[in-house]
Amino acid sequence: WFIKILESIGISITDKETFKYVFRKLIGHFLLFGFSGTFTMLSLVMNDYLMHKFKWKVTLFCLGLGVVVAVVSELIQVVVPGRYGTFTDVFIDLAGYIGFAAIVYLIYFLVIRHKSKAK
């Protein structure tokens, strides 16, 4: 359906199978784990107690959680008939998770820095 929409606005897709593969990886792995990283990091940085007491350990915990979820989700696919897990998918998952979590943390850091300068 997405290819039809692109073609209707004048964007020609020559290799539809490659496009479907890339689109599925982008949405199903990168962005899905990106949202997970966003909300995990948000829930941690919004907790003032955790951020003041543990500081950088909170970030390591968030990143470690992303690694565990990415690896476990691919390991589950190994045992499901008709599915297979790949290291490539783990890396795509981690790129989305860490990338989005890093953006949230950067925004948090800039806000905290701005508040401290204002005082």
Short mmCIF file of N, CA and C in Angstrom, two decimals, residues 56-112:
data_model
loop_
_atom_site.label_atom_id
_atom_site.label_comp_id
_atom_site.label_asym_id
_atom_site.label_seq_id
_atom_site.Cartn_x
_atom_site.Cartn_y
_atom_site.Cartn_z
N TRP A 56 24.93 8.61 35.99
CA TRP A 56 25.29 7.90 34.75
C TRP A 56 24.91 6.44 34.79
N LYS A 57 24.72 5.87 35.98
CA LYS A 57 24.32 4.46 36.09
C LYS A 57 22.92 4.24 35.51
N VAL A 58 22.09 5.26 35.59
CA VAL A 58 20.74 5.19 35.01
C VAL A 58 20.85 5.03 33.50
N THR A 59 21.75 5.77 32.89
CA THR A 59 21.95 5.67 31.45
C THR A 59 22.46 4.29 31.07
N LEU A 60 23.41 3.77 31.83
CA LEU A 60 23.91 2.42 31.55
C LEU A 60 22.82 1.38 31.71
N PHE A 61 21.97 1.54 32.71
CA PHE A 61 20.86 0.62 32.91
C PHE A 61 19.92 0.65 31.71
N CYS A 62 19.60 1.85 31.24
CA CYS A 62 18.72 2.00 30.08
C CYS A 62 19.32 1.32 28.86
N LEU A 63 20.59 1.54 28.62
CA LEU A 63 21.24 0.94 27.46
C LEU A 63 21.33 -0.58 27.61
N GLY A 64 21.63 -1.05 28.80
CA GLY A 64 21.68 -2.49 29.06
C GLY A 64 20.34 -3.15 28.84
N LEU A 65 19.28 -2.46 29.26
CA LEU A 65 17.93 -2.98 29.04
C LEU A 65 17.63 -3.10 27.55
N GLY A 66 18.07 -2.13 26.77
CA GLY A 66 17.88 -2.19 25.32
C GLY A 66 18.60 -3.36 24.70
N VAL A 67 19.82 -3.62 25.14
CA VAL A 67 20.58 -4.76 24.62
C VAL A 67 19.86 -6.06 24.95
N VAL A 68 19.41 -6.20 26.19
CA VAL A 68 18.71 -7.43 26.60
C VAL A 68 17.45 -7.64 25.77
N VAL A 69 16.65 -6.60 25.62
CA VAL A 69 15.39 -6.74 24.87
C VAL A 69 15.66 -7.07 23.40
N ALA A 70 16.65 -6.43 22.80
CA ALA A 70 16.97 -6.69 21.39
C ALA A 70 17.44 -8.13 21.20
N VAL A 71 18.31 -8.60 22.06
CA VAL A 71 18.82 -9.97 21.93
C VAL A 71 17.73 -10.99 22.20
N VAL A 72 16.95 -10.78 23.26
CA VAL A 72 15.89 -11.74 23.60
C VAL A 72 14.82 -11.78 22.49
N SER A 73 14.47 -10.64 21.93
CA SER A 73 13.45 -10.65 20.87
C SER A 73 13.91 -11.44 19.65
N GLU A 74 15.19 -11.39 19.36
CA GLU A 74 15.71 -12.18 18.22
C GLU A 74 15.86 -13.65 18.60
N LEU A 75 16.23 -13.94 19.84
CA LEU A 75 16.33 -15.34 20.28
C LEU A 75 14.96 -16.02 20.26
N ILE A 76 13.93 -15.29 20.60
CA ILE A 76 12.57 -15.85 20.56
C ILE A 76 12.23 -16.27 19.13
N GLN A 77 12.64 -15.47 18.15
CA GLN A 77 12.34 -15.79 16.76
C GLN A 77 13.04 -17.06 16.29
N VAL A 78 14.14 -17.42 16.94
CA VAL A 78 14.86 -18.64 16.56
C VAL A 78 14.02 -19.88 16.84
N VAL A 79 13.22 -19.84 17.89
CA VAL A 79 12.42 -21.03 18.27
C VAL A 79 11.02 -21.03 17.66
N VAL A 80 10.62 -19.95 17.04
CA VAL A 80 9.29 -19.87 16.42
C VAL A 80 9.38 -20.42 15.00
N PRO A 81 8.54 -21.42 14.67
CA PRO A 81 8.58 -21.98 13.31
C PRO A 81 8.28 -20.91 12.25
N GLY A 82 9.07 -20.91 11.20
CA GLY A 82 8.88 -19.96 10.10
C GLY A 82 9.55 -18.62 10.32
N ARG A 83 10.16 -18.42 11.47
CA ARG A 83 10.85 -17.16 11.76
C ARG A 83 12.32 -17.45 12.00
N TYR A 84 13.14 -16.45 11.90
CA TYR A 84 14.55 -16.61 12.21
C TYR A 84 15.09 -15.29 12.75
N GLY A 85 15.98 -15.39 13.71
CA GLY A 85 16.60 -14.21 14.28
C GLY A 85 17.95 -13.98 13.64
N THR A 86 18.32 -12.73 13.47
CA THR A 86 19.61 -12.41 12.86
C THR A 86 20.35 -11.36 13.69
N PHE A 87 21.68 -11.40 13.59
CA PHE A 87 22.49 -10.40 14.26
C PHE A 87 22.25 -9.02 13.65
N THR A 88 21.96 -8.99 12.36
CA THR A 88 21.67 -7.71 11.69
C THR A 88 20.48 -7.03 12.34
N ASP A 89 19.43 -7.81 12.63
CA ASP A 89 18.25 -7.24 13.28
C ASP A 89 18.58 -6.74 14.67
N VAL A 90 19.44 -7.44 15.40
CA VAL A 90 19.85 -6.98 16.73
C VAL A 90 20.54 -5.63 16.61
N PHE A 91 21.42 -5.47 15.63
CA PHE A 91 22.11 -4.19 15.45
C PHE A 91 21.17 -3.07 15.02
N ILE A 92 20.19 -3.39 14.18
CA ILE A 92 19.19 -2.39 13.78
C ILE A 92 18.36 -1.99 15.00
N ASP A 93 17.96 -2.98 15.79
CA ASP A 93 17.20 -2.70 17.03
C ASP A 93 17.99 -1.78 17.95
N LEU A 94 19.26 -2.13 18.17
CA LEU A 94 20.10 -1.34 19.07
C LEU A 94 20.34 0.07 18.54
N ALA A 95 20.49 0.21 17.23
CA ALA A 95 20.69 1.54 16.64
C ALA A 95 19.48 2.43 16.92
N GLY A 96 18.28 1.88 16.74
CA GLY A 96 17.08 2.65 17.03
C GLY A 96 16.96 2.97 18.51
N TYR A 97 17.15 1.96 19.35
CA TYR A 97 17.00 2.12 20.80
C TYR A 97 18.00 3.12 21.34
N ILE A 98 19.28 2.92 21.03
CA ILE A 98 20.32 3.79 21.57
C ILE A 98 20.23 5.19 20.95
N GLY A 99 19.94 5.27 19.68
CA GLY A 99 19.83 6.57 19.03
C GLY A 99 18.75 7.44 19.63
N PHE A 100 17.56 6.88 19.79
CA PHE A 100 16.45 7.66 20.34
C PHE A 100 16.66 7.95 21.83
N ALA A 101 17.19 6.97 22.59
CA ALA A 101 17.47 7.18 24.01
C ALA A 101 18.52 8.28 24.18
N ALA A 102 19.50 8.31 23.31
CA ALA A 102 20.55 9.33 23.38
C ALA A 102 19.97 10.72 23.11
N ILE A 103 19.05 10.81 22.19
CA ILE A 103 18.41 12.11 21.90
C ILE A 103 17.65 12.60 23.13
N VAL A 104 16.89 11.69 23.77
CA VAL A 104 16.15 12.07 24.98
C VAL A 104 17.11 12.51 26.07
N TYR A 105 18.19 11.76 26.26
CA TYR A 105 19.16 12.11 27.30
C TYR A 105 19.83 13.44 26.99
N LEU A 106 20.15 13.69 25.73
CA LEU A 106 20.75 14.96 25.34
C LEU A 106 19.81 16.13 25.64
N ILE A 107 18.55 15.97 25.32
CA ILE A 107 17.57 17.02 25.62
C ILE A 107 17.49 17.24 27.13
N TYR A 108 17.44 16.15 27.89
CA TYR A 108 17.41 16.25 29.36
C TYR A 108 18.65 16.99 29.85
N PHE A 109 19.83 16.63 29.36
CA PHE A 109 21.07 17.26 29.77
C PHE A 109 21.06 18.76 29.46
N LEU A 110 20.59 19.12 28.28
CA LEU A 110 20.55 20.53 27.90
C LEU A 110 19.57 21.32 28.76
N VAL A 111 18.44 20.72 29.10
CA VAL A 111 17.46 21.40 29.96
C VAL A 111 18.04 21.60 31.36
N ILE A 112 18.68 20.55 31.90
CA ILE A 112 19.27 20.66 33.23
C ILE A 112 20.39 21.73 33.23
#
